[in-house]
Amino acid sequence: MISYADRFQFTDSGDMFTKRLITAGLTALLIGTLGACGGSDSSGSASSVSGTDTSTAPTARQTPDTVTGLRDSVRHLTRQTTRATRPHTVTQCGSATKRVRHTSSSGTGTKKKTRTWYTTEQYRKCAKVRSGTETYTRVVRKERWCVSLDDVGGDTGRDDVWYQVTRAAYDDARLADEHARVTFTPTGTGC
């Protein structure tokens, strides 16, 4: 494909600047034309050629994280714990020694001398060691608040779907009437 700039005949190296200038101008014109044809406003909706905005005002709708349906039932699962054992560790400290390197310099230029010597220094060394076992409370099941919905998202085929919710959303659903429309943001699925 021959560009518009290639149709012009240039004879000397001084005209190469003109050729590049024309090519840049045609490229800018092409980009501007394409931008005008496929323009869109900041919300992503296309606008008409006359420049009037054809987008409508944003409507309030639920976010992808929220769930809407008819209240079916609620369930509160209490926290369950059990006693378990694990290794018990203690911190034991003792004295240890390490060799430390020291250097000092004196003089400048060719008369500079560096002296190196080593000393043995003591320090306190600590480590965790196992010392028997200890008992602790292990959580078997965390406390959960759950709500079951029918007609989830308006789909009459999606019934008895359980969601884990916050305590506040659970209280709102518990106080709502049977088959009342409720909307909440679940913290998990299933119960």
PDB file of C-alpha atoms in Angstrom:
ATOM      1  CA  MET A   1       0.000   0.000   0.000  1.00  0.00           C
ATOM      2  CA  ILE A   2       1.432   3.374  -1.040  1.00  0.00           C
ATOM      3  CA  SER A   3       1.012   6.196   1.451  1.00  0.00           C
ATOM      4  CA  TYR A   4       0.076   9.724   0.413  1.00  0.00           C
ATOM      5  CA  ALA A   5       3.589  10.883   1.283  1.00  0.00           C
ATOM      6  CA  ASP A   6       5.110   8.377  -1.171  1.00  0.00           C
ATOM      7  CA  ARG A   7       3.194   9.943  -4.077  1.00  0.00           C
ATOM      8  CA  PHE A   8       5.335  13.082  -3.861  1.00  0.00           C
ATOM      9  CA  GLN A   9       8.677  13.046  -5.669  1.00  0.00           C
ATOM     10  CA  PHE A  10      11.592  14.550  -3.727  1.00  0.00           C
ATOM     11  CA  THR A  11      14.939  15.072  -5.309  1.00  0.00           C
ATOM     12  CA  ASP A  12      17.378  16.252  -2.663  1.00  0.00           C
ATOM     13  CA  SER A  13      18.033  15.562   1.025  1.00  0.00           C
ATOM     14  CA  GLY A  14      16.511  18.924   2.002  1.00  0.00           C
ATOM     15  CA  ASP A  15      13.135  17.675   0.832  1.00  0.00           C
ATOM     16  CA  MET A  16      13.322  14.680   3.233  1.00  0.00           C
ATOM     17  CA  PHE A  17      12.281  17.008   6.039  1.00  0.00           C
ATOM     18  CA  THR A  18       9.263  18.092   4.010  1.00  0.00           C
ATOM     19  CA  LYS A  19       8.354  14.468   3.293  1.00  0.00           C
ATOM     20  CA  ARG A  20       8.473  13.605   6.992  1.00  0.00           C
ATOM     21  CA  LEU A  21       6.431  16.685   7.849  1.00  0.00           C
ATOM     22  CA  ILE A  22       3.711  15.721   5.370  1.00  0.00           C
ATOM     23  CA  THR A  23       3.676  12.132   6.675  1.00  0.00           C
ATOM     24  CA  ALA A  24       3.309  13.342  10.267  1.00  0.00           C
ATOM     25  CA  GLY A  25       0.505  15.717   9.247  1.00  0.00           C
ATOM     26  CA  LEU A  26      -1.402  12.985   7.421  1.00  0.00           C
ATOM     27  CA  THR A  27      -0.989  10.647  10.395  1.00  0.00           C
ATOM     28  CA  ALA A  28      -2.355  13.282  12.780  1.00  0.00           C
ATOM     29  CA  LEU A  29      -5.288  13.921  10.427  1.00  0.00           C
ATOM     30  CA  LEU A  30      -6.055  10.196  10.242  1.00  0.00           C
ATOM     31  CA  ILE A  31      -5.925   9.808  14.045  1.00  0.00           C
ATOM     32  CA  GLY A  32      -8.192  12.812  14.507  1.00  0.00           C
ATOM     33  CA  THR A  33     -10.708  11.463  11.977  1.00  0.00           C
ATOM     34  CA  LEU A  34     -10.794   8.024  13.573  1.00  0.00           C
ATOM     35  CA  GLY A  35     -11.133   9.564  17.028  1.00  0.00           C
ATOM     36  CA  ALA A  36     -14.137  11.604  15.904  1.00  0.00           C
ATOM     37  CA  CYS A  37     -15.845   8.557  14.374  1.00  0.00           C
ATOM     38  CA  GLY A  38     -15.455   6.284  17.381  1.00  0.00           C
ATOM     39  CA  GLY A  39     -15.627   8.860  20.150  1.00  0.00           C
ATOM     40  CA  SER A  40     -17.130   8.116  23.514  1.00  0.00           C
ATOM     41  CA  ASP A  41     -17.723  10.076  26.665  1.00  0.00           C
ATOM     42  CA  SER A  42     -16.084   9.411  30.015  1.00  0.00           C
ATOM     43  CA  SER A  43     -18.785   6.936  31.073  1.00  0.00           C
ATOM     44  CA  GLY A  44     -18.052   4.729  28.075  1.00  0.00           C
ATOM     45  CA  SER A  45     -21.341   5.339  26.232  1.00  0.00           C
ATOM     46  CA  ALA A  46     -21.184   6.467  22.632  1.00  0.00           C
ATOM     47  CA  SER A  47     -22.193   9.987  21.736  1.00  0.00           C
ATOM     48  CA  SER A  48     -23.801  11.102  18.501  1.00  0.00           C
ATOM     49  CA  VAL A  49     -21.971  12.893  15.710  1.00  0.00           C
ATOM     50  CA  SER A  50     -23.563  16.237  16.568  1.00  0.00           C
ATOM     51  CA  GLY A  51     -21.878  16.125  19.975  1.00  0.00           C
ATOM     52  CA  THR A  52     -24.969  15.639  22.117  1.00  0.00           C
ATOM     53  CA  ASP A  53     -24.683  13.047  24.857  1.00  0.00           C
ATOM     54  CA  THR A  54     -27.060  10.103  24.324  1.00  0.00           C
ATOM     55  CA  SER A  55     -26.269   8.438  27.649  1.00  0.00           C
ATOM     56  CA  THR A  56     -28.925   8.384  30.324  1.00  0.00           C
ATOM     57  CA  ALA A  57     -28.492   9.305  33.977  1.00  0.00           C
ATOM     58  CA  PRO A  58     -26.966   6.487  36.030  1.00  0.00           C
ATOM     59  CA  THR A  59     -29.574   4.355  37.732  1.00  0.00           C
ATOM     60  CA  ALA A  60     -29.164   2.846  41.189  1.00  0.00           C
ATOM     61  CA  ARG A  61     -28.423  -0.837  40.837  1.00  0.00           C
ATOM     62  CA  GLN A  62     -26.840  -3.454  43.033  1.00  0.00           C
ATOM     63  CA  THR A  63     -23.160  -4.184  42.861  1.00  0.00           C
ATOM     64  CA  PRO A  64     -21.953  -7.646  41.807  1.00  0.00           C
ATOM     65  CA  ASP A  65     -21.217  -8.409  45.471  1.00  0.00           C
ATOM     66  CA  THR A  66     -24.771  -7.881  46.699  1.00  0.00           C
ATOM     67  CA  VAL A  67     -27.446 -10.564  46.637  1.00  0.00           C
ATOM     68  CA  THR A  68     -31.215 -10.059  46.444  1.00  0.00           C
ATOM     69  CA  GLY A  69     -33.907 -12.621  47.084  1.00  0.00           C
ATOM     70  CA  LEU A  70     -36.875 -13.625  49.204  1.00  0.00           C
ATOM     71  CA  ARG A  71     -36.107 -14.429  52.835  1.00  0.00           C
ATOM     72  CA  ASP A  72     -36.537 -18.129  53.491  1.00  0.00           C
ATOM     73  CA  SER A  73     -34.890 -18.918  56.822  1.00  0.00           C
ATOM     74  CA  VAL A  74     -32.000 -17.915  59.062  1.00  0.00           C
ATOM     75  CA  ARG A  75     -29.481 -19.971  61.022  1.00  0.00           C
ATOM     76  CA  HIS A  76     -26.948 -19.103  63.726  1.00  0.00           C
ATOM     77  CA  LEU A  77     -24.072 -21.528  64.223  1.00  0.00           C
ATOM     78  CA  THR A  78     -22.241 -21.063  67.490  1.00  0.00           C
ATOM     79  CA  ARG A  79     -18.496 -21.283  67.860  1.00  0.00           C
ATOM     80  CA  GLN A  80     -17.222 -24.764  68.681  1.00  0.00           C
ATOM     81  CA  THR A  81     -13.910 -25.453  70.390  1.00  0.00           C
ATOM     82  CA  THR A  82     -12.046 -28.444  71.723  1.00  0.00           C
ATOM     83  CA  ARG A  83      -9.033 -29.034  73.950  1.00  0.00           C
ATOM     84  CA  ALA A  84      -5.854 -30.071  72.163  1.00  0.00           C
ATOM     85  CA  THR A  85      -2.156 -30.467  72.935  1.00  0.00           C
ATOM     86  CA  ARG A  86       0.884 -29.081  71.180  1.00  0.00           C
ATOM     87  CA  PRO A  87       4.616 -28.984  71.860  1.00  0.00           C
ATOM     88  CA  HIS A  88       5.592 -26.456  74.490  1.00  0.00           C
ATOM     89  CA  THR A  89       8.680 -24.361  73.767  1.00  0.00           C
ATOM     90  CA  VAL A  90      10.746 -22.301  76.125  1.00  0.00           C
ATOM     91  CA  THR A  91      13.526 -19.817  75.499  1.00  0.00           C
ATOM     92  CA  GLN A  92      16.885 -20.867  76.847  1.00  0.00           C
ATOM     93  CA  CYS A  93      19.824 -18.468  76.894  1.00  0.00           C
ATOM     94  CA  GLY A  94      23.485 -19.036  77.521  1.00  0.00           C
ATOM     95  CA  SER A  95      26.821 -17.364  76.945  1.00  0.00           C
ATOM     96  CA  ALA A  96      28.745 -17.881  73.731  1.00  0.00           C
ATOM     97  CA  THR A  97      31.842 -16.448  72.093  1.00  0.00           C
ATOM     98  CA  LYS A  98      32.596 -15.139  68.644  1.00  0.00           C
ATOM     99  CA  ARG A  99      35.724 -13.929  66.867  1.00  0.00           C
ATOM    100  CA  VAL A 100      35.576 -10.268  65.826  1.00  0.00           C
ATOM    101  CA  ARG A 101      37.858  -8.700  63.204  1.00  0.00           C
ATOM    102  CA  HIS A 102      39.154  -5.158  63.783  1.00  0.00           C
ATOM    103  CA  THR A 103      41.116  -2.870  61.432  1.00  0.00           C
ATOM    104  CA  SER A 104      42.711   0.527  61.777  1.00  0.00           C
ATOM    105  CA  SER A 105      44.615   2.669  59.252  1.00  0.00           C
ATOM    106  CA  SER A 106      47.190   5.352  59.662  1.00  0.00           C
ATOM    107  CA  GLY A 107      49.083   7.558  57.227  1.00  0.00           C
ATOM    108  CA  THR A 108      48.148   8.621  53.706  1.00  0.00           C
ATOM    109  CA  GLY A 109      49.173   7.821  50.166  1.00  0.00           C
ATOM    110  CA  THR A 110      52.062   5.392  49.830  1.00  0.00           C
ATOM    111  CA  LYS A 111      52.762   5.552  53.579  1.00  0.00           C
ATOM    112  CA  LYS A 112      49.284   4.379  54.518  1.00  0.00           C
ATOM    113  CA  LYS A 113      49.343   1.347  56.801  1.00  0.00           C
ATOM    114  CA  THR A 114      46.460  -0.886  57.793  1.00  0.00           C
ATOM    115  CA  ARG A 115      46.601  -2.953  60.949  1.00  0.00           C
ATOM    116  CA  THR A 116      44.280  -5.925  61.493  1.00  0.00           C
ATOM    117  CA  TRP A 117      43.697  -7.833  64.730  1.00  0.00           C
ATOM    118  CA  TYR A 118      41.110 -10.221  66.152  1.00  0.00           C
ATOM    119  CA  THR A 119      39.452 -10.448  69.530  1.00  0.00           C
ATOM    120  CA  THR A 120      37.175 -12.982  71.143  1.00  0.00           C
ATOM    121  CA  GLU A 121      33.976 -11.438  72.501  1.00  0.00           C
ATOM    122  CA  GLN A 122      31.257 -12.981  74.593  1.00  0.00           C
ATOM    123  CA  TYR A 123      27.551 -12.518  73.885  1.00  0.00           C
ATOM    124  CA  ARG A 124      24.250 -13.948  75.038  1.00  0.00           C
ATOM    125  CA  LYS A 125      22.778 -16.553  72.697  1.00  0.00           C
ATOM    126  CA  CYS A 126      19.104 -17.523  73.030  1.00  0.00           C
ATOM    127  CA  ALA A 127      17.142 -20.301  71.331  1.00  0.00           C
ATOM    128  CA  LYS A 128      13.693 -21.851  71.632  1.00  0.00           C
ATOM    129  CA  VAL A 129      13.758 -25.456  72.717  1.00  0.00           C
ATOM    130  CA  ARG A 130      10.966 -27.968  73.169  1.00  0.00           C
ATOM    131  CA  SER A 131      10.008 -28.702  76.745  1.00  0.00           C
ATOM    132  CA  GLY A 132       7.069 -31.104  77.013  1.00  0.00           C
ATOM    133  CA  THR A 133       3.558 -30.330  75.780  1.00  0.00           C
ATOM    134  CA  GLU A 134       0.853 -27.794  76.542  1.00  0.00           C
ATOM    135  CA  THR A 135      -2.913 -27.835  76.190  1.00  0.00           C
ATOM    136  CA  TYR A 136      -4.773 -25.112  74.312  1.00  0.00           C
ATOM    137  CA  THR A 137      -8.247 -24.374  72.997  1.00  0.00           C
ATOM    138  CA  ARG A 138      -8.550 -25.194  69.295  1.00  0.00           C
ATOM    139  CA  VAL A 139     -11.407 -23.691  67.270  1.00  0.00           C
ATOM    140  CA  VAL A 140     -13.264 -26.429  65.407  1.00  0.00           C
ATOM    141  CA  ARG A 141     -15.926 -24.153  63.890  1.00  0.00           C
ATOM    142  CA  LYS A 142     -16.091 -20.364  63.807  1.00  0.00           C
ATOM    143  CA  GLU A 143     -19.294 -18.569  64.713  1.00  0.00           C
ATOM    144  CA  ARG A 144     -21.430 -18.015  61.625  1.00  0.00           C
ATOM    145  CA  TRP A 145     -24.647 -16.191  60.790  1.00  0.00           C
ATOM    146  CA  CYS A 146     -26.468 -17.533  57.743  1.00  0.00           C
ATOM    147  CA  VAL A 147     -29.497 -16.554  55.658  1.00  0.00           C
ATOM    148  CA  SER A 148     -31.321 -18.741  53.121  1.00  0.00           C
ATOM    149  CA  LEU A 149     -32.956 -17.054  50.116  1.00  0.00           C
ATOM    150  CA  ASP A 150     -35.502 -18.049  47.495  1.00  0.00           C
ATOM    151  CA  ASP A 151     -35.721 -16.551  43.989  1.00  0.00           C
ATOM    152  CA  VAL A 152     -32.102 -15.411  44.179  1.00  0.00           C
ATOM    153  CA  GLY A 153     -31.520 -12.565  41.720  1.00  0.00           C
ATOM    154  CA  GLY A 154     -35.097 -12.914  40.432  1.00  0.00           C
ATOM    155  CA  ASP A 155     -34.495 -16.499  39.261  1.00  0.00           C
ATOM    156  CA  THR A 156     -37.445 -18.566  40.513  1.00  0.00           C
ATOM    157  CA  GLY A 157     -35.402 -21.743  40.067  1.00  0.00           C
ATOM    158  CA  ARG A 158     -32.782 -20.700  42.625  1.00  0.00           C
ATOM    159  CA  ASP A 159     -34.350 -21.557  45.976  1.00  0.00           C
ATOM    160  CA  ASP A 160     -32.908 -22.468  49.376  1.00  0.00           C
ATOM    161  CA  VAL A 161     -29.511 -20.881  48.667  1.00  0.00           C
ATOM    162  CA  TRP A 162     -27.520 -20.323  51.878  1.00  0.00           C
ATOM    163  CA  TYR A 163     -25.214 -17.343  52.400  1.00  0.00           C
ATOM    164  CA  GLN A 164     -22.946 -16.427  55.295  1.00  0.00           C
ATOM    165  CA  VAL A 165     -23.545 -12.823  56.377  1.00  0.00           C
ATOM    166  CA  THR A 166     -22.488 -10.338  59.020  1.00  0.00           C
ATOM    167  CA  ARG A 167     -24.258 -10.186  62.353  1.00  0.00           C
ATOM    168  CA  ALA A 168     -26.059  -6.967  61.342  1.00  0.00           C
ATOM    169  CA  ALA A 169     -27.357  -8.476  58.077  1.00  0.00           C
ATOM    170  CA  TYR A 170     -28.447 -11.586  59.995  1.00  0.00           C
ATOM    171  CA  ASP A 171     -30.398  -9.467  62.495  1.00  0.00           C
ATOM    172  CA  ASP A 172     -32.109  -7.563  59.650  1.00  0.00           C
ATOM    173  CA  ALA A 173     -33.090 -10.799  57.902  1.00  0.00           C
ATOM    174  CA  ARG A 174     -34.234 -12.404  61.157  1.00  0.00           C
ATOM    175  CA  LEU A 175     -36.585  -9.498  61.854  1.00  0.00           C
ATOM    176  CA  ALA A 176     -37.924  -9.413  58.273  1.00  0.00           C
ATOM    177  CA  ASP A 177     -41.192 -11.135  57.371  1.00  0.00           C
ATOM    178  CA  GLU A 178     -41.267 -14.551  55.710  1.00  0.00           C
ATOM    179  CA  HIS A 179     -40.660 -14.189  51.935  1.00  0.00           C
ATOM    180  CA  ALA A 180     -39.821 -10.495  52.298  1.00  0.00           C
ATOM    181  CA  ARG A 181     -37.355  -9.166  49.694  1.00  0.00           C
ATOM    182  CA  VAL A 182     -33.932  -8.668  51.299  1.00  0.00           C
ATOM    183  CA  THR A 183     -30.618  -7.443  49.900  1.00  0.00           C
ATOM    184  CA  PHE A 184     -27.244  -7.932  51.543  1.00  0.00           C
ATOM    185  CA  THR A 185     -23.557  -8.476  50.822  1.00  0.00           C
ATOM    186  CA  PRO A 186     -22.599 -12.056  51.794  1.00  0.00           C
ATOM    187  CA  THR A 187     -19.300 -12.891  53.451  1.00  0.00           C
ATOM    188  CA  GLY A 188     -19.366 -16.437  52.080  1.00  0.00           C
ATOM    189  CA  THR A 189     -21.551 -19.101  50.506  1.00  0.00           C
ATOM    190  CA  GLY A 190     -23.035 -22.140  52.140  1.00  0.00           C
ATOM    191  CA  CYS A 191     -23.552 -22.549  55.828  1.00  0.00           C
TER     192      CYS A 191
END
